[in-house]
Amino acid sequence: MSTQDIARMDTGEIVSYEPVTPLELEFMIRELGERLERAVPVMKGLYKARYDAERALIEEKAKAVLRSGKASVTEKRAEADLETMTFRRDVDAAKETLHAAEELQKALAARLMGLQNINKVLGQAYGASPR
């Protein structure tokens, strides 16, 4: 993301934009702040999905080990790993989604901080009192 890129609030797509007035800058700060706030329940849901998928994998793997007719523990575990591969993929997909969302949150927070700093500088330049 360059200094001119920002995500459209309605679609999330990255567009090139540079505010030209303090009012536009303030609008962008408010929009990014609200977007970060709206993301909290979404992130909570992503964490829940990840932990639910992990619990399902653990449960199914334990059941597969108990069902196994193999003689050694190593063979039982290997058989259980193969039998629960679908659950492993579900865990990996949930983690991947969560990590992507966390990185987006970091990027938005950094962008917000940058815009806030620009806003302070503009305020000082125009002789406005700092917030």
mmCIF file of N, CA and C in Angstrom:
data_model
loop_
_atom_site.group_PDB
_atom_site.id
_atom_site.type_symbol
_atom_site.label_atom_id
_atom_site.label_comp_id
_atom_site.label_asym_id
_atom_site.label_seq_id
_atom_site.Cartn_x
_atom_site.Cartn_y
_atom_site.Cartn_z
ATOM 1 N N MET A 1 0.837 -1.173 0.000
ATOM 2 C CA MET A 1 0.000 0.000 0.000
ATOM 3 C C MET A 1 0.887 1.243 0.000
ATOM 4 N N SER A 2 0.719 2.106 -0.955
ATOM 5 C CA SER A 2 1.473 3.352 -0.963
ATOM 6 C C SER A 2 0.730 4.385 -0.128
ATOM 7 N N THR A 3 1.316 5.554 -0.010
ATOM 8 C CA THR A 3 0.673 6.597 0.779
ATOM 9 C C THR A 3 -0.598 7.110 0.125
ATOM 10 N N GLN A 4 -0.806 6.777 -1.140
ATOM 11 C CA GLN A 4 -2.000 7.249 -1.832
ATOM 12 C C GLN A 4 -3.091 6.188 -1.925
ATOM 13 N N ASP A 5 -2.812 4.973 -1.464
ATOM 14 C CA ASP A 5 -3.792 3.898 -1.554
ATOM 15 C C ASP A 5 -4.633 3.838 -0.287
ATOM 16 N N ILE A 6 -5.890 3.549 -0.460
ATOM 17 C CA ILE A 6 -6.790 3.347 0.677
ATOM 18 C C ILE A 6 -7.884 2.385 0.239
ATOM 19 N N ALA A 7 -8.409 1.672 1.180
ATOM 20 C CA ALA A 7 -9.490 0.743 0.864
ATOM 21 C C ALA A 7 -10.806 1.503 0.830
ATOM 22 N N ARG A 8 -11.604 1.227 -0.196
ATOM 23 C CA ARG A 8 -12.956 1.807 -0.232
ATOM 24 C C ARG A 8 -13.750 1.195 0.895
ATOM 25 N N MET A 9 -14.454 1.998 1.623
ATOM 26 C CA MET A 9 -15.166 1.519 2.797
ATOM 27 C C MET A 9 -16.355 0.624 2.438
ATOM 28 N N ASP A 10 -16.956 0.830 1.281
ATOM 29 C CA ASP A 10 -18.130 0.035 0.925
ATOM 30 C C ASP A 10 -17.776 -1.311 0.298
ATOM 31 N N THR A 11 -16.644 -1.381 -0.429
ATOM 32 C CA THR A 11 -16.292 -2.626 -1.110
ATOM 33 C C THR A 11 -15.010 -3.261 -0.595
ATOM 34 N N GLY A 12 -14.150 -2.481 0.081
ATOM 35 C CA GLY A 12 -12.887 -3.005 0.571
ATOM 36 C C GLY A 12 -11.784 -2.996 -0.472
ATOM 37 N N GLU A 13 -12.093 -2.596 -1.717
ATOM 38 C CA GLU A 13 -11.065 -2.587 -2.745
ATOM 39 C C GLU A 13 -10.089 -1.430 -2.492
ATOM 40 N N ILE A 14 -8.857 -1.628 -2.949
ATOM 41 C CA ILE A 14 -7.830 -0.607 -2.786
ATOM 42 C C ILE A 14 -7.941 0.378 -3.950
ATOM 43 N N VAL A 15 -8.034 1.644 -3.616
ATOM 44 C CA VAL A 15 -8.106 2.684 -4.638
ATOM 45 C C VAL A 15 -7.050 3.735 -4.330
ATOM 46 N N SER A 16 -6.637 4.439 -5.343
ATOM 47 C CA SER A 16 -5.665 5.505 -5.165
ATOM 48 C C SER A 16 -6.417 6.785 -4.827
ATOM 49 N N TYR A 17 -6.033 7.385 -3.702
ATOM 50 C CA TYR A 17 -6.736 8.590 -3.270
ATOM 51 C C TYR A 17 -5.844 9.379 -2.336
ATOM 52 N N GLU A 18 -5.850 10.646 -2.492
ATOM 53 C CA GLU A 18 -5.108 11.506 -1.581
ATOM 54 C C GLU A 18 -6.030 12.659 -1.179
ATOM 55 N N PRO A 19 -6.274 12.808 0.117
ATOM 56 C CA PRO A 19 -7.173 13.886 0.549
ATOM 57 C C PRO A 19 -6.552 15.247 0.231
ATOM 58 N N VAL A 20 -7.417 16.187 -0.120
ATOM 59 C CA VAL A 20 -6.912 17.515 -0.463
ATOM 60 C C VAL A 20 -7.328 18.569 0.546
ATOM 61 N N THR A 21 -8.273 18.242 1.399
ATOM 62 C CA THR A 21 -8.689 19.213 2.410
ATOM 63 C C THR A 21 -8.674 18.565 3.788
ATOM 64 N N PRO A 22 -8.549 19.367 4.833
ATOM 65 C CA PRO A 22 -8.622 18.813 6.187
ATOM 66 C C PRO A 22 -9.944 18.088 6.455
ATOM 67 N N LEU A 23 -11.026 18.549 5.846
ATOM 68 C CA LEU A 23 -12.319 17.904 6.020
ATOM 69 C C LEU A 23 -12.306 16.487 5.431
ATOM 70 N N GLU A 24 -11.731 16.333 4.247
ATOM 71 C CA GLU A 24 -11.618 15.000 3.647
ATOM 72 C C GLU A 24 -10.732 14.092 4.485
ATOM 73 N N LEU A 25 -9.665 14.640 5.009
ATOM 74 C CA LEU A 25 -8.768 13.874 5.869
ATOM 75 C C LEU A 25 -9.501 13.412 7.127
ATOM 76 N N GLU A 26 -10.246 14.295 7.725
ATOM 77 C CA GLU A 26 -11.023 13.948 8.921
ATOM 78 C C GLU A 26 -12.052 12.861 8.606
ATOM 79 N N PHE A 27 -12.678 12.946 7.450
ATOM 80 C CA PHE A 27 -13.638 11.926 7.031
ATOM 81 C C PHE A 27 -12.959 10.567 6.915
ATOM 82 N N MET A 28 -11.788 10.528 6.291
ATOM 83 C CA MET A 28 -11.065 9.268 6.141
ATOM 84 C C MET A 28 -10.681 8.692 7.503
ATOM 85 N N ILE A 29 -10.255 9.540 8.419
ATOM 86 C CA ILE A 29 -9.892 9.083 9.769
ATOM 87 C C ILE A 29 -11.103 8.461 10.451
ATOM 88 N N ARG A 30 -12.235 9.134 10.355
ATOM 89 C CA ARG A 30 -13.455 8.596 10.972
ATOM 90 C C ARG A 30 -13.873 7.271 10.334
ATOM 91 N N GLU A 31 -13.806 7.185 9.022
ATOM 92 C CA GLU A 31 -14.191 5.961 8.315
ATOM 93 C C GLU A 31 -13.295 4.788 8.702
ATOM 94 N N LEU A 32 -11.987 5.026 8.735
ATOM 95 C CA LEU A 32 -11.066 3.951 9.112
ATOM 96 C C LEU A 32 -11.288 3.529 10.569
ATOM 97 N N GLY A 33 -11.495 4.496 11.443
ATOM 98 C CA GLY A 33 -11.760 4.181 12.847
ATOM 99 C C GLY A 33 -13.019 3.348 13.010
ATOM 100 N N GLU A 34 -14.067 3.731 12.303
ATOM 101 C CA GLU A 34 -15.320 2.971 12.376
ATOM 102 C C GLU A 34 -15.157 1.580 11.787
ATOM 103 N N ARG A 35 -14.376 1.469 10.724
ATOM 104 C CA ARG A 35 -14.144 0.152 10.115
ATOM 105 C C ARG A 35 -13.402 -0.764 11.091
ATOM 106 N N LEU A 36 -12.430 -0.223 11.782
ATOM 107 C CA LEU A 36 -11.700 -1.011 12.777
ATOM 108 C C LEU A 36 -12.624 -1.440 13.919
ATOM 109 N N GLU A 37 -13.516 -0.570 14.328
ATOM 110 C CA GLU A 37 -14.478 -0.920 15.389
ATOM 111 C C GLU A 37 -15.443 -2.012 14.925
ATOM 112 N N ARG A 38 -15.929 -1.894 13.695
ATOM 113 C CA ARG A 38 -16.864 -2.899 13.169
ATOM 114 C C ARG A 38 -16.209 -4.265 13.015
ATOM 115 N N ALA A 39 -14.905 -4.283 12.904
ATOM 116 C CA ALA A 39 -14.188 -5.538 12.708
ATOM 117 C C ALA A 39 -14.085 -6.374 13.987
ATOM 118 N N VAL A 40 -14.297 -5.772 15.140
ATOM 119 C CA VAL A 40 -14.120 -6.501 16.401
ATOM 120 C C VAL A 40 -15.009 -7.747 16.472
ATOM 121 N N PRO A 41 -16.319 -7.659 16.255
ATOM 122 C CA PRO A 41 -17.120 -8.879 16.296
ATOM 123 C C PRO A 41 -16.775 -9.869 15.180
ATOM 124 N N VAL A 42 -16.342 -9.357 14.051
ATOM 125 C CA VAL A 42 -15.931 -10.238 12.956
ATOM 126 C C VAL A 42 -14.694 -11.033 13.379
ATOM 127 N N MET A 43 -13.732 -10.344 13.977
ATOM 128 C CA MET A 43 -12.516 -11.023 14.444
ATOM 129 C C MET A 43 -12.854 -12.049 15.517
ATOM 130 N N LYS A 44 -13.774 -11.701 16.392
ATOM 131 C CA LYS A 44 -14.194 -12.648 17.432
ATOM 132 C C LYS A 44 -14.759 -13.913 16.784
ATOM 133 N N GLY A 45 -15.562 -13.747 15.761
ATOM 134 C CA GLY A 45 -16.122 -14.892 15.046
ATOM 135 C C GLY A 45 -15.054 -15.725 14.362
ATOM 136 N N LEU A 46 -14.035 -15.062 13.813
ATOM 137 C CA LEU A 46 -12.949 -15.793 13.169
ATOM 138 C C LEU A 46 -12.133 -16.592 14.183
ATOM 139 N N TYR A 47 -11.909 -16.008 15.351
ATOM 140 C CA TYR A 47 -11.216 -16.747 16.409
ATOM 141 C C TYR A 47 -12.041 -17.950 16.849
ATOM 142 N N LYS A 48 -13.346 -17.757 16.992
ATOM 143 C CA LYS A 48 -14.213 -18.866 17.391
ATOM 144 C C LYS A 48 -14.168 -19.985 16.352
ATOM 145 N N ALA A 49 -14.238 -19.619 15.080
ATOM 146 C CA ALA A 49 -14.184 -20.627 14.019
ATOM 147 C C ALA A 49 -12.870 -21.399 14.061
ATOM 148 N N ARG A 50 -11.778 -20.692 14.325
ATOM 149 C CA ARG A 50 -10.478 -21.364 14.407
ATOM 150 C C ARG A 50 -10.462 -22.364 15.561
ATOM 151 N N TYR A 51 -10.882 -21.915 16.734
ATOM 152 C CA TYR A 51 -10.833 -22.799 17.907
ATOM 153 C C TYR A 51 -11.842 -23.944 17.799
ATOM 154 N N ASP A 52 -12.982 -23.693 17.201
ATOM 155 C CA ASP A 52 -13.942 -24.775 16.972
ATOM 156 C C ASP A 52 -13.347 -25.833 16.044
ATOM 157 N N ALA A 53 -12.677 -25.386 14.993
ATOM 158 C CA ALA A 53 -12.060 -26.320 14.049
ATOM 159 C C ALA A 53 -10.942 -27.116 14.735
ATOM 160 N N GLU A 54 -10.173 -26.459 15.579
ATOM 161 C CA GLU A 54 -9.102 -27.167 16.291
ATOM 162 C C GLU A 54 -9.661 -28.205 17.258
ATOM 163 N N ARG A 55 -10.718 -27.841 17.975
ATOM 164 C CA ARG A 55 -11.346 -28.805 18.897
ATOM 165 C C ARG A 55 -11.924 -29.999 18.138
ATOM 166 N N ALA A 56 -12.540 -29.746 17.001
ATOM 167 C CA ALA A 56 -13.092 -30.842 16.197
ATOM 168 C C ALA A 56 -11.975 -31.768 15.726
ATOM 169 N N LEU A 57 -10.856 -31.203 15.303
ATOM 170 C CA LEU A 57 -9.725 -32.025 14.871
ATOM 171 C C LEU A 57 -9.212 -32.886 16.023
ATOM 172 N N ILE A 58 -9.030 -32.289 17.180
ATOM 173 C CA ILE A 58 -8.524 -33.032 18.343
ATOM 174 C C ILE A 58 -9.466 -34.180 18.695
ATOM 175 N N GLU A 59 -10.761 -33.872 18.712
ATOM 176 C CA GLU A 59 -11.752 -34.895 19.052
ATOM 177 C C GLU A 59 -11.755 -36.040 18.038
ATOM 178 N N GLU A 60 -11.789 -35.691 16.762
ATOM 179 C CA GLU A 60 -11.840 -36.730 15.729
ATOM 180 C C GLU A 60 -10.552 -37.551 15.677
ATOM 181 N N LYS A 61 -9.434 -36.896 15.917
ATOM 182 C CA LYS A 61 -8.169 -37.625 15.913
ATOM 183 C C LYS A 61 -8.109 -38.616 17.080
ATOM 184 N N ALA A 62 -8.570 -38.190 18.260
ATOM 185 C CA ALA A 62 -8.594 -39.089 19.413
ATOM 186 C C ALA A 62 -9.509 -40.284 19.151
ATOM 187 N N LYS A 63 -10.662 -40.031 18.557
ATOM 188 C CA LYS A 63 -11.581 -41.123 18.226
ATOM 189 C C LYS A 63 -10.948 -42.086 17.218
ATOM 190 N N ALA A 64 -10.224 -41.529 16.238
ATOM 191 C CA ALA A 64 -9.579 -42.365 15.228
ATOM 192 C C ALA A 64 -8.483 -43.225 15.846
ATOM 193 N N VAL A 65 -7.750 -42.668 16.795
ATOM 194 C CA VAL A 65 -6.714 -43.450 17.484
ATOM 195 C C VAL A 65 -7.366 -44.592 18.252
ATOM 196 N N LEU A 66 -8.461 -44.298 18.937
ATOM 197 C CA LEU A 66 -9.142 -45.335 19.720
ATOM 198 C C LEU A 66 -9.738 -46.429 18.828
ATOM 199 N N ARG A 67 -10.200 -46.064 17.636
ATOM 200 C CA ARG A 67 -10.785 -47.045 16.711
ATOM 201 C C ARG A 67 -9.733 -47.905 16.009
ATOM 202 N N SER A 68 -8.528 -47.396 15.963
ATOM 203 C CA SER A 68 -7.482 -48.054 15.180
ATOM 204 C C SER A 68 -7.185 -49.459 15.692
ATOM 205 N N GLY A 69 -6.971 -50.348 14.753
ATOM 206 C CA GLY A 69 -6.615 -51.716 15.098
ATOM 207 C C GLY A 69 -5.119 -51.970 14.973
ATOM 208 N N LYS A 70 -4.348 -50.933 14.700
ATOM 209 C CA LYS A 70 -2.902 -51.080 14.534
ATOM 210 C C LYS A 70 -2.261 -51.447 15.874
ATOM 211 N N ALA A 71 -1.114 -52.106 15.807
ATOM 212 C CA ALA A 71 -0.449 -52.608 17.017
ATOM 213 C C ALA A 71 0.333 -51.524 17.755
ATOM 214 N N SER A 72 1.058 -50.680 17.018
ATOM 215 C CA SER A 72 1.910 -49.694 17.703
ATOM 216 C C SER A 72 1.221 -48.331 17.768
ATOM 217 N N VAL A 73 1.656 -47.539 18.739
ATOM 218 C CA VAL A 73 1.127 -46.184 18.908
ATOM 219 C C VAL A 73 1.450 -45.335 17.679
ATOM 220 N N THR A 74 2.639 -45.504 17.148
ATOM 221 C CA THR A 74 3.038 -44.743 15.960
ATOM 222 C C THR A 74 2.120 -45.034 14.785
ATOM 223 N N GLU A 75 1.790 -46.294 14.587
ATOM 224 C CA GLU A 75 0.878 -46.657 13.501
ATOM 225 C C GLU A 75 -0.527 -46.127 13.751
ATOM 226 N N LYS A 76 -0.976 -46.174 15.004
ATOM 227 C CA LYS A 76 -2.304 -45.646 15.345
ATOM 228 C C LYS A 76 -2.372 -44.146 15.043
ATOM 229 N N ARG A 77 -1.337 -43.426 15.440
ATOM 230 C CA ARG A 77 -1.313 -41.974 15.202
ATOM 231 C C ARG A 77 -1.267 -41.655 13.713
ATOM 232 N N ALA A 78 -0.464 -42.409 12.979
ATOM 233 C CA ALA A 78 -0.373 -42.181 11.533
ATOM 234 C C ALA A 78 -1.712 -42.445 10.860
ATOM 235 N N GLU A 79 -2.362 -43.518 11.256
ATOM 236 C CA GLU A 79 -3.676 -43.836 10.695
ATOM 237 C C GLU A 79 -4.684 -42.739 11.045
ATOM 238 N N ALA A 80 -4.629 -42.258 12.293
ATOM 239 C CA ALA A 80 -5.538 -41.188 12.725
ATOM 240 C C ALA A 80 -5.260 -39.896 11.963
ATOM 241 N N ASP A 81 -3.981 -39.605 11.716
ATOM 242 C CA ASP A 81 -3.635 -38.410 10.939
ATOM 243 C C ASP A 81 -4.257 -38.472 9.549
ATOM 244 N N LEU A 82 -4.145 -39.610 8.915
ATOM 245 C CA LEU A 82 -4.716 -39.770 7.566
ATOM 246 C C LEU A 82 -6.238 -39.691 7.592
ATOM 247 N N GLU A 83 -6.826 -40.283 8.601
ATOM 248 C CA GLU A 83 -8.285 -40.309 8.699
ATOM 249 C C GLU A 83 -8.884 -38.932 8.979
ATOM 250 N N THR A 84 -8.120 -38.067 9.608
ATOM 251 C CA THR A 84 -8.645 -36.750 9.998
ATOM 252 C C THR A 84 -8.066 -35.608 9.160
ATOM 253 N N MET A 85 -7.553 -35.928 7.995
ATOM 254 C CA MET A 85 -6.942 -34.903 7.145
ATOM 255 C C MET A 85 -7.930 -33.804 6.770
ATOM 256 N N THR A 86 -9.186 -34.141 6.577
ATOM 257 C CA THR A 86 -10.193 -33.121 6.267
ATOM 258 C C THR A 86 -10.318 -32.115 7.405
ATOM 259 N N PHE A 87 -10.275 -32.594 8.625
ATOM 260 C CA PHE A 87 -10.348 -31.703 9.779
ATOM 261 C C PHE A 87 -9.095 -30.822 9.859
ATOM 262 N N ARG A 88 -7.946 -31.369 9.517
ATOM 263 C CA ARG A 88 -6.699 -30.591 9.494
ATOM 264 C C ARG A 88 -6.812 -29.469 8.473
ATOM 265 N N ARG A 89 -7.386 -29.768 7.316
ATOM 266 C CA ARG A 89 -7.569 -28.731 6.290
ATOM 267 C C ARG A 89 -8.515 -27.637 6.772
ATOM 268 N N ASP A 90 -9.558 -28.023 7.512
ATOM 269 C CA ASP A 90 -10.478 -27.032 8.063
ATOM 270 C C ASP A 90 -9.762 -26.110 9.046
ATOM 271 N N VAL A 91 -8.908 -26.678 9.889
ATOM 272 C CA VAL A 91 -8.130 -25.876 10.846
ATOM 273 C C VAL A 91 -7.210 -24.927 10.089
ATOM 274 N N ASP A 92 -6.509 -25.441 9.093
ATOM 275 C CA ASP A 92 -5.595 -24.609 8.317
ATOM 276 C C ASP A 92 -6.326 -23.470 7.605
ATOM 277 N N ALA A 93 -7.493 -23.751 7.064
ATOM 278 C CA ALA A 93 -8.277 -22.712 6.380
ATOM 279 C C ALA A 93 -8.735 -21.646 7.368
ATOM 280 N N ALA A 94 -9.165 -22.068 8.553
ATOM 281 C CA ALA A 94 -9.602 -21.105 9.571
ATOM 282 C C ALA A 94 -8.434 -20.229 10.020
ATOM 283 N N LYS A 95 -7.265 -20.829 10.193
ATOM 284 C CA LYS A 95 -6.077 -20.062 10.585
ATOM 285 C C LYS A 95 -5.674 -19.083 9.488
ATOM 286 N N GLU A 96 -5.723 -19.540 8.249
ATOM 287 C CA GLU A 96 -5.353 -18.683 7.125
ATOM 288 C C GLU A 96 -6.258 -17.451 7.056
ATOM 289 N N THR A 97 -7.543 -17.666 7.204
ATOM 290 C CA THR A 97 -8.493 -16.552 7.178
ATOM 291 C C THR A 97 -8.245 -15.594 8.330
ATOM 292 N N LEU A 98 -8.031 -16.145 9.516
ATOM 293 C CA LEU A 98 -7.776 -15.310 10.688
ATOM 294 C C LEU A 98 -6.497 -14.503 10.520
ATOM 295 N N HIS A 99 -5.437 -15.128 10.046
ATOM 296 C CA HIS A 99 -4.170 -14.405 9.868
ATOM 297 C C HIS A 99 -4.309 -13.284 8.840
ATOM 298 N N ALA A 100 -5.037 -13.534 7.770
ATOM 299 C CA ALA A 100 -5.253 -12.488 6.766
ATOM 300 C C ALA A 100 -6.026 -11.322 7.368
ATOM 301 N N ALA A 101 -7.031 -11.617 8.171
ATOM 302 C CA ALA A 101 -7.815 -10.560 8.814
ATOM 303 C C ALA A 101 -6.956 -9.768 9.801
ATOM 304 N N GLU A 102 -6.091 -10.460 10.535
ATOM 305 C CA GLU A 102 -5.201 -9.775 11.481
ATOM 306 C C GLU A 102 -4.240 -8.840 10.747
ATOM 307 N N GLU A 103 -3.715 -9.297 9.616
ATOM 308 C CA GLU A 103 -2.805 -8.449 8.842
ATOM 309 C C GLU A 103 -3.536 -7.233 8.269
ATOM 310 N N LEU A 104 -4.765 -7.429 7.830
ATOM 311 C CA LEU A 104 -5.557 -6.295 7.338
ATOM 312 C C LEU A 104 -5.802 -5.297 8.459
ATOM 313 N N GLN A 105 -6.111 -5.797 9.656
ATOM 314 C CA GLN A 105 -6.326 -4.913 10.806
ATOM 315 C C GLN A 105 -5.074 -4.090 11.092
ATOM 316 N N LYS A 106 -3.916 -4.729 11.041
ATOM 317 C CA LYS A 106 -2.653 -4.018 11.284
ATOM 318 C C LYS A 106 -2.429 -2.938 10.234
ATOM 319 N N ALA A 107 -2.707 -3.282 8.979
ATOM 320 C CA ALA A 107 -2.520 -2.318 7.897
ATOM 321 C C ALA A 107 -3.476 -1.127 8.049
ATOM 322 N N LEU A 108 -4.716 -1.408 8.395
ATOM 323 C CA LEU A 108 -5.682 -0.319 8.586
ATOM 324 C C LEU A 108 -5.305 0.550 9.777
ATOM 325 N N ALA A 109 -4.856 -0.075 10.854
ATOM 326 C CA ALA A 109 -4.447 0.688 12.044
ATOM 327 C C ALA A 109 -3.239 1.573 11.724
ATOM 328 N N ALA A 110 -2.290 1.043 10.958
ATOM 329 C CA ALA A 110 -1.122 1.834 10.570
ATOM 330 C C ALA A 110 -1.539 3.008 9.682
ATOM 331 N N ARG A 111 -2.440 2.730 8.755
ATOM 332 C CA ARG A 111 -2.935 3.800 7.869
ATOM 333 C C ARG A 111 -3.652 4.872 8.681
ATOM 334 N N LEU A 112 -4.458 4.441 9.632
ATOM 335 C CA LEU A 112 -5.174 5.381 10.495
ATOM 336 C C LEU A 112 -4.191 6.250 11.267
ATOM 337 N N MET A 113 -3.165 5.628 11.827
ATOM 338 C CA MET A 113 -2.176 6.383 12.587
ATOM 339 C C MET A 113 -1.470 7.398 11.692
ATOM 340 N N GLY A 114 -1.147 6.997 10.474
ATOM 341 C CA GLY A 114 -0.514 7.917 9.538
ATOM 342 C C GLY A 114 -1.408 9.103 9.212
ATOM 343 N N LEU A 115 -2.676 8.827 8.974
ATOM 344 C CA LEU A 115 -3.613 9.918 8.678
ATOM 345 C C LEU A 115 -3.792 10.839 9.883
ATOM 346 N N GLN A 116 -3.808 10.271 11.066
ATOM 347 C CA GLN A 116 -3.920 11.092 12.274
ATOM 348 C C GLN A 116 -2.704 12.000 12.429
ATOM 349 N N ASN A 117 -1.533 11.473 12.106
ATOM 350 C CA ASN A 117 -0.320 12.303 12.176
ATOM 351 C C ASN A 117 -0.372 13.432 11.157
ATOM 352 N N ILE A 118 -0.818 13.111 9.943
ATOM 353 C CA ILE A 118 -0.964 14.152 8.920
ATOM 354 C C ILE A 118 -1.969 15.199 9.393
ATOM 355 N N ASN A 119 -3.048 14.736 10.010
ATOM 356 C CA ASN A 119 -4.072 15.645 10.514
ATOM 357 C C ASN A 119 -3.495 16.588 11.563
ATOM 358 N N LYS A 120 -2.646 16.082 12.442
ATOM 359 C CA LYS A 120 -2.009 16.941 13.452
ATOM 360 C C LYS A 120 -1.140 17.996 12.801
ATOM 361 N N VAL A 121 -0.357 17.576 11.826
ATOM 362 C CA VAL A 121 0.531 18.506 11.130
ATOM 363 C C VAL A 121 -0.283 19.581 10.421
ATOM 364 N N LEU A 122 -1.354 19.161 9.745
ATOM 365 C CA LEU A 122 -2.212 20.138 9.063
ATOM 366 C C LEU A 122 -2.846 21.098 10.065
ATOM 367 N N GLY A 123 -3.279 20.565 11.194
ATOM 368 C CA GLY A 123 -3.878 21.406 12.217
ATOM 369 C C GLY A 123 -2.903 22.441 12.723
ATOM 370 N N GLN A 124 -1.675 22.019 12.924
ATOM 371 C CA GLN A 124 -0.643 22.973 13.378
ATOM 372 C C GLN A 124 -0.329 23.991 12.287
ATOM 373 N N ALA A 125 -0.327 23.527 11.046
ATOM 374 C CA ALA A 125 -0.046 24.434 9.941
ATOM 375 C C ALA A 125 -1.110 25.494 9.790
ATOM 376 N N TYR A 126 -2.370 25.113 10.068
ATOM 377 C CA TYR A 126 -3.464 26.069 9.967
ATOM 378 C C TYR A 126 -3.691 26.821 11.272
ATOM 379 N N GLY A 127 -2.881 26.512 12.279
ATOM 380 C CA GLY A 127 -3.003 27.202 13.552
ATOM 381 C C GLY A 127 -4.149 26.697 14.409
ATOM 382 N N ALA A 128 -4.654 25.520 14.116
ATOM 383 C CA ALA A 128 -5.740 24.940 14.906
ATOM 384 C C ALA A 128 -5.167 24.311 16.161
ATOM 385 N N SER A 129 -5.989 24.219 17.191
ATOM 386 C CA SER A 129 -5.514 23.601 18.423
ATOM 387 C C SER A 129 -5.500 22.079 18.259
ATOM 388 N N PRO A 130 -4.470 21.406 18.813
ATOM 389 C CA PRO A 130 -4.393 19.957 18.690
ATOM 390 C C PRO A 130 -5.480 19.276 19.495
ATOM 391 N N ARG A 131 -5.848 18.067 19.062
ATOM 392 C CA ARG A 131 -6.895 17.318 19.758
ATOM 393 C C ARG A 131 -6.359 16.647 20.974
#
